[in-house]
Amino acid sequence: MMGSYLVMIGILMIISGFFLIFTASFDGSGKSNRGDEHTSIPYGYDFETSSQGRTNEVRGGGIIMLGPIPVIIGSDAKSTRTLIILAVVLGVLYFLIFM
C-alpha cells in the first residue's frame, strides 16, 4: 500500500518539475541586461557589475542519485557544500524508507 503512494508522489513530482521548468522559461523571455541596440553605453561601463554593485554570475549545481550513491556537480564551493548536505539527507531518507 505504501509503495503505491510513493509511486504516485514520484510521478506527481516529475510532472510538477516539468511544469515548473515550462513556466520558468516564460519568466525572462523578453528581458535583456545588455540594453537594446539603440541605447548608448557609457564609457567604462562594466557589464559584469549590476547597478546595485553585485556581480552577475550564475552559480548552481545538481545531484544525481544512483540508488544510495550521490553524484554531485557544483559550480562553486558554497553550492557544492549545500548539495553535499542535501545528498546526506536524501541518503538517510533512502535507508529509512527502503531498508
Tab-separated table of N, CA and C in Angstrom:
chain	number	residue	atom	x	y	z
A	1	MET	N	0.823	-1.196	0.000
A	1	MET	CA	0.000	0.000	0.000
A	1	MET	C	0.862	1.253	0.000
A	2	MET	N	1.912	1.253	0.841
A	2	MET	CA	2.782	2.425	0.914
A	2	MET	C	3.562	2.608	-0.386
A	3	GLY	N	3.876	1.501	-1.052
A	3	GLY	CA	4.610	1.582	-2.309
A	3	GLY	C	3.832	2.316	-3.388
A	4	SER	N	2.528	2.102	-3.449
A	4	SER	CA	1.728	2.795	-4.465
A	4	SER	C	1.662	4.295	-4.191
A	5	TYR	N	1.651	4.675	-2.890
A	5	TYR	CA	1.689	6.100	-2.556
A	5	TYR	C	3.016	6.722	-2.977
A	6	LEU	N	4.106	6.015	-2.749
A	6	LEU	CA	5.423	6.529	-3.141
A	6	LEU	C	5.535	6.682	-4.651
A	7	VAL	N	4.970	5.738	-5.392
A	7	VAL	CA	4.993	5.835	-6.854
A	7	VAL	C	4.187	7.045	-7.318
A	8	MET	N	3.026	7.243	-6.730
A	8	MET	CA	2.199	8.388	-7.122
A	8	MET	C	2.876	9.713	-6.754
A	9	ILE	N	3.521	9.781	-5.600
A	9	ILE	CA	4.240	11.001	-5.220
A	9	ILE	C	5.382	11.263	-6.188
A	10	GLY	N	6.095	10.214	-6.579
A	10	GLY	CA	7.179	10.370	-7.546
A	10	GLY	C	6.694	10.874	-8.890
A	11	ILE	N	5.602	10.323	-9.372
A	11	ILE	CA	5.039	10.761	-10.648
A	11	ILE	C	4.586	12.213	-10.563
A	12	LEU	N	3.942	12.581	-9.467
A	12	LEU	CA	3.500	13.972	-9.298
A	12	LEU	C	4.685	14.935	-9.215
A	13	MET	N	5.780	14.511	-8.580
A	13	MET	CA	6.964	15.364	-8.510
A	13	MET	C	7.600	15.568	-9.885
A	14	ILE	N	7.631	14.526	-10.693
A	14	ILE	CA	8.174	14.644	-12.048
A	14	ILE	C	7.310	15.575	-12.888
A	15	ILE	N	6.000	15.413	-12.825
A	15	ILE	CA	5.098	16.271	-13.591
A	15	ILE	C	5.207	17.721	-13.127
A	16	SER	N	5.276	17.945	-11.812
A	16	SER	CA	5.405	19.316	-11.317
A	16	SER	C	6.750	19.919	-11.703
A	17	GLY	N	7.803	19.116	-11.764
A	17	GLY	CA	9.102	19.614	-12.218
A	17	GLY	C	9.056	20.071	-13.668
A	18	PHE	N	8.434	19.286	-14.538
A	18	PHE	CA	8.279	19.701	-15.934
A	18	PHE	C	7.457	20.982	-16.031
A	19	PHE	N	6.403	21.075	-15.218
A	19	PHE	CA	5.565	22.271	-15.233
A	19	PHE	C	6.350	23.500	-14.784
A	20	LEU	N	7.166	23.363	-13.722
A	20	LEU	CA	7.970	24.485	-13.247
A	20	LEU	C	9.002	24.924	-14.278
A	21	ILE	N	9.632	23.982	-14.938
A	21	ILE	CA	10.604	24.338	-15.980
A	21	ILE	C	9.902	25.045	-17.126
A	22	PHE	N	8.733	24.553	-17.504
A	22	PHE	CA	7.983	25.163	-18.596
A	22	PHE	C	7.564	26.586	-18.260
A	23	THR	N	7.046	26.819	-17.043
A	23	THR	CA	6.608	28.164	-16.679
A	23	THR	C	7.794	29.103	-16.436
A	24	ALA	N	8.917	28.585	-15.975
A	24	ALA	CA	10.093	29.433	-15.751
A	24	ALA	C	10.706	29.902	-17.060
A	25	SER	N	10.469	29.179	-18.136
A	25	SER	CA	11.026	29.594	-19.420
A	25	SER	C	10.354	30.873	-19.939
A	26	PHE	N	9.149	31.185	-19.458
A	26	PHE	CA	8.471	32.409	-19.875
A	26	PHE	C	8.844	33.603	-19.009
A	27	ASP	N	9.498	33.376	-17.890
A	27	ASP	CA	9.805	34.436	-16.937
A	27	ASP	C	10.742	35.480	-17.518
A	28	GLY	N	11.831	35.100	-18.128
A	28	GLY	CA	12.799	36.065	-18.624
A	28	GLY	C	12.931	36.049	-20.127
A	29	SER	N	11.861	35.719	-20.835
A	29	SER	CA	11.971	35.529	-22.276
A	29	SER	C	12.239	36.820	-23.044
A	30	GLY	N	11.756	37.958	-22.575
A	30	GLY	CA	11.944	39.189	-23.332
A	30	GLY	C	12.887	40.177	-22.684
A	31	LYS	N	13.551	39.795	-21.617
A	31	LYS	CA	14.389	40.728	-20.886
A	31	LYS	C	15.851	40.563	-21.285
A	32	SER	N	16.563	41.661	-21.269
A	32	SER	CA	17.994	41.627	-21.559
A	32	SER	C	18.697	42.590	-20.623
A	33	ASN	N	19.852	42.190	-20.088
A	33	ASN	CA	20.581	43.070	-19.202
A	33	ASN	C	21.638	43.883	-19.945
A	34	ARG	N	21.745	43.727	-21.239
A	34	ARG	CA	22.738	44.440	-22.026
A	34	ARG	C	22.199	45.732	-22.641
A	35	GLY	N	20.934	45.998	-22.520
A	35	GLY	CA	20.347	47.167	-23.169
A	35	GLY	C	19.984	46.827	-24.605
A	36	ASP	N	19.159	47.658	-25.215
A	36	ASP	CA	18.821	47.356	-26.595
A	36	ASP	C	19.817	48.027	-27.522
A	37	GLU	N	19.641	47.842	-28.824
A	37	GLU	CA	20.642	48.281	-29.795
A	37	GLU	C	20.675	49.792	-29.989
A	38	HIS	N	19.694	50.524	-29.498
A	38	HIS	CA	19.647	51.963	-29.723
A	38	HIS	C	20.109	52.787	-28.524
A	39	THR	N	20.473	52.171	-27.441
A	39	THR	CA	20.929	52.918	-26.279
A	39	THR	C	22.439	53.056	-26.317
A	40	SER	N	22.924	54.161	-25.799
A	40	SER	CA	24.369	54.354	-25.749
A	40	SER	C	24.898	53.824	-24.422
A	41	ILE	N	26.049	53.220	-24.460
A	41	ILE	CA	26.662	52.658	-23.274
A	41	ILE	C	27.737	53.625	-22.803
A	42	PRO	N	27.688	54.042	-21.536
A	42	PRO	CA	28.685	54.995	-21.040
A	42	PRO	C	30.091	54.404	-21.087
A	43	TYR	N	31.074	55.298	-21.244
A	43	TYR	CA	32.467	54.872	-21.295
A	43	TYR	C	32.856	54.263	-19.954
A	44	GLY	N	33.485	53.110	-19.983
A	44	GLY	CA	33.940	52.455	-18.774
A	44	GLY	C	32.882	51.623	-18.078
A	45	TYR	N	31.735	51.418	-18.706
A	45	TYR	CA	30.674	50.623	-18.094
A	45	TYR	C	31.096	49.162	-18.067
A	46	ASP	N	30.900	48.523	-16.936
A	46	ASP	CA	31.280	47.124	-16.776
A	46	ASP	C	30.018	46.277	-16.753
A	47	PHE	N	29.884	45.365	-17.733
A	47	PHE	CA	28.704	44.511	-17.791
A	47	PHE	C	28.679	43.487	-16.664
A	48	GLU	N	29.809	43.188	-16.063
A	48	GLU	CA	29.860	42.178	-15.021
A	48	GLU	C	29.305	42.679	-13.691
A	49	THR	N	29.128	43.978	-13.525
A	49	THR	CA	28.610	44.531	-12.282
A	49	THR	C	27.276	45.201	-12.559
A	50	SER	N	26.276	44.833	-11.797
A	50	SER	CA	24.961	45.429	-11.992
A	50	SER	C	24.905	46.791	-11.312
A	51	SER	N	23.759	47.464	-11.385
A	51	SER	CA	23.620	48.797	-10.816
A	51	SER	C	23.677	48.786	-9.290
A	52	GLN	N	23.420	47.641	-8.660
A	52	GLN	CA	23.492	47.560	-7.210
A	52	GLN	C	24.888	47.181	-6.735
A	53	GLY	N	25.833	46.980	-7.625
A	53	GLY	CA	27.190	46.633	-7.239
A	53	GLY	C	27.433	45.143	-7.097
A	54	ARG	N	26.446	44.316	-7.420
A	54	ARG	CA	26.625	42.868	-7.345
A	54	ARG	C	27.090	42.345	-8.687
A	55	THR	N	27.790	41.241	-8.671
A	55	THR	CA	28.218	40.640	-9.930
A	55	THR	C	27.107	39.753	-10.479
A	56	ASN	N	27.030	39.681	-11.788
A	56	ASN	CA	26.003	38.892	-12.457
A	56	ASN	C	26.594	37.556	-12.883
A	57	GLU	N	26.881	36.701	-11.946
A	57	GLU	CA	27.411	35.398	-12.262
A	57	GLU	C	26.408	34.329	-11.886
A	58	VAL	N	26.421	33.248	-12.614
A	58	VAL	CA	25.487	32.159	-12.382
A	58	VAL	C	26.195	31.086	-11.565
A	59	ARG	N	25.543	30.670	-10.490
A	59	ARG	CA	26.074	29.599	-9.658
A	59	ARG	C	24.999	28.538	-9.510
A	60	GLY	N	25.423	27.299	-9.389
A	60	GLY	CA	24.440	26.247	-9.207
A	60	GLY	C	25.082	24.889	-9.185
A	61	GLY	N	24.254	23.877	-9.241
A	61	GLY	CA	24.750	22.516	-9.221
A	61	GLY	C	23.601	21.536	-9.273
A	62	GLY	N	23.937	20.271	-9.102
A	62	GLY	CA	22.913	19.249	-9.145
A	62	GLY	C	23.375	17.966	-8.503
A	63	ILE	N	22.416	17.131	-8.164
A	63	ILE	CA	22.688	15.820	-7.573
A	63	ILE	C	22.033	14.770	-8.454
A	64	ILE	N	22.787	13.739	-8.772
A	64	ILE	CA	22.239	12.567	-9.451
A	64	ILE	C	22.348	11.422	-8.455
A	65	MET	N	21.203	10.920	-8.023
A	65	MET	CA	21.199	9.833	-7.040
A	65	MET	C	21.127	8.506	-7.788
A	66	LEU	N	22.182	7.724	-7.690
A	66	LEU	CA	22.214	6.373	-8.260
A	66	LEU	C	21.991	5.394	-7.113
A	67	GLY	N	20.712	5.203	-6.778
A	67	GLY	CA	20.389	4.434	-5.588
A	67	GLY	C	20.783	5.261	-4.378
A	68	PRO	N	21.582	4.685	-3.482
A	68	PRO	CA	22.026	5.463	-2.322
A	68	PRO	C	23.300	6.265	-2.568
A	69	ILE	N	23.882	6.155	-3.755
A	69	ILE	CA	25.163	6.802	-4.047
A	69	ILE	C	24.909	8.117	-4.793
A	70	PRO	N	25.327	9.261	-4.206
A	70	PRO	CA	25.120	10.544	-4.885
A	70	PRO	C	26.286	10.915	-5.792
A	71	VAL	N	25.968	11.502	-6.933
A	71	VAL	CA	26.955	12.122	-7.811
A	71	VAL	C	26.644	13.616	-7.766
A	72	ILE	N	27.595	14.419	-7.247
A	72	ILE	CA	27.351	15.836	-7.000
A	72	ILE	C	28.150	16.672	-7.981
A	73	ILE	N	27.462	17.627	-8.625
A	73	ILE	CA	28.090	18.538	-9.574
A	73	ILE	C	27.777	19.956	-9.110
A	74	GLY	N	28.822	20.777	-8.900
A	74	GLY	CA	28.602	22.141	-8.449
A	74	GLY	C	29.568	23.099	-9.099
A	75	SER	N	29.147	24.353	-9.248
A	75	SER	CA	29.987	25.347	-9.906
A	75	SER	C	30.863	26.124	-8.932
A	76	ASP	N	30.526	26.097	-7.648
A	76	ASP	CA	31.349	26.782	-6.658
A	76	ASP	C	31.262	26.031	-5.335
A	77	ALA	N	32.083	26.432	-4.378
A	77	ALA	CA	32.185	25.699	-3.118
A	77	ALA	C	30.910	25.776	-2.290
A	78	LYS	N	30.243	26.923	-2.277
A	78	LYS	CA	29.048	27.081	-1.433
A	78	LYS	C	27.901	26.203	-1.930
A	79	SER	N	27.648	26.191	-3.225
A	79	SER	CA	26.559	25.368	-3.741
A	79	SER	C	26.897	23.884	-3.616
A	80	THR	N	28.176	23.522	-3.774
A	80	THR	CA	28.569	22.126	-3.621
A	80	THR	C	28.395	21.668	-2.177
A	81	ARG	N	28.757	22.522	-1.219
A	81	ARG	CA	28.572	22.191	0.188
A	81	ARG	C	27.090	21.981	0.506
A	82	THR	N	26.237	22.836	-0.020
A	82	THR	CA	24.796	22.698	0.189
A	82	THR	C	24.279	21.396	-0.412
A	83	LEU	N	24.769	21.041	-1.579
A	83	LEU	CA	24.338	19.804	-2.229
A	83	LEU	C	24.836	18.568	-1.489
A	84	ILE	N	26.018	18.645	-0.872
A	84	ILE	CA	26.512	17.519	-0.077
A	84	ILE	C	25.587	17.272	1.107
A	85	ILE	N	25.162	18.349	1.772
A	85	ILE	CA	24.235	18.216	2.900
A	85	ILE	C	22.917	17.618	2.422
A	86	LEU	N	22.415	18.091	1.286
A	86	LEU	CA	21.178	17.545	0.735
A	86	LEU	C	21.336	16.077	0.365
A	87	ALA	N	22.480	15.697	-0.182
A	87	ALA	CA	22.718	14.291	-0.549
A	87	ALA	C	22.744	13.398	0.682
A	88	VAL	N	23.325	13.875	1.786
A	88	VAL	CA	23.335	13.082	3.019
A	88	VAL	C	21.904	12.893	3.532
A	89	VAL	N	21.114	13.964	3.499
A	89	VAL	CA	19.715	13.859	3.945
A	89	VAL	C	18.943	12.888	3.054
A	90	LEU	N	19.141	12.973	1.740
A	90	LEU	CA	18.444	12.051	0.834
A	90	LEU	C	18.910	10.616	1.040
A	91	GLY	N	20.189	10.403	1.314
A	91	GLY	CA	20.700	9.060	1.587
A	91	GLY	C	20.092	8.481	2.844
A	92	VAL	N	19.979	9.295	3.898
A	92	VAL	CA	19.371	8.818	5.144
A	92	VAL	C	17.892	8.479	4.905
A	93	LEU	N	17.183	9.337	4.163
A	93	LEU	CA	15.781	9.041	3.851
A	93	LEU	C	15.649	7.760	3.033
A	94	TYR	N	16.583	7.540	2.123
A	94	TYR	CA	16.561	6.318	1.312
A	94	TYR	C	16.639	5.082	2.209
A	95	PHE	N	17.605	5.119	3.157
A	95	PHE	CA	17.767	3.967	4.031
A	95	PHE	C	16.593	3.809	4.998
A	96	LEU	N	15.990	4.893	5.449
A	96	LEU	CA	14.845	4.787	6.353
A	96	LEU	C	13.615	4.232	5.652
A	97	ILE	N	13.416	4.604	4.387
A	97	ILE	CA	12.218	4.170	3.680
A	97	ILE	C	12.366	2.759	3.115
A	98	PHE	N	13.520	2.454	2.519
A	98	PHE	CA	13.651	1.200	1.778
A	98	PHE	C	14.403	0.098	2.518
A	99	MET	N	14.978	0.366	3.643
A	99	MET	CA	15.722	-0.692	4.357
A	99	MET	C	15.031	-1.079	5.627
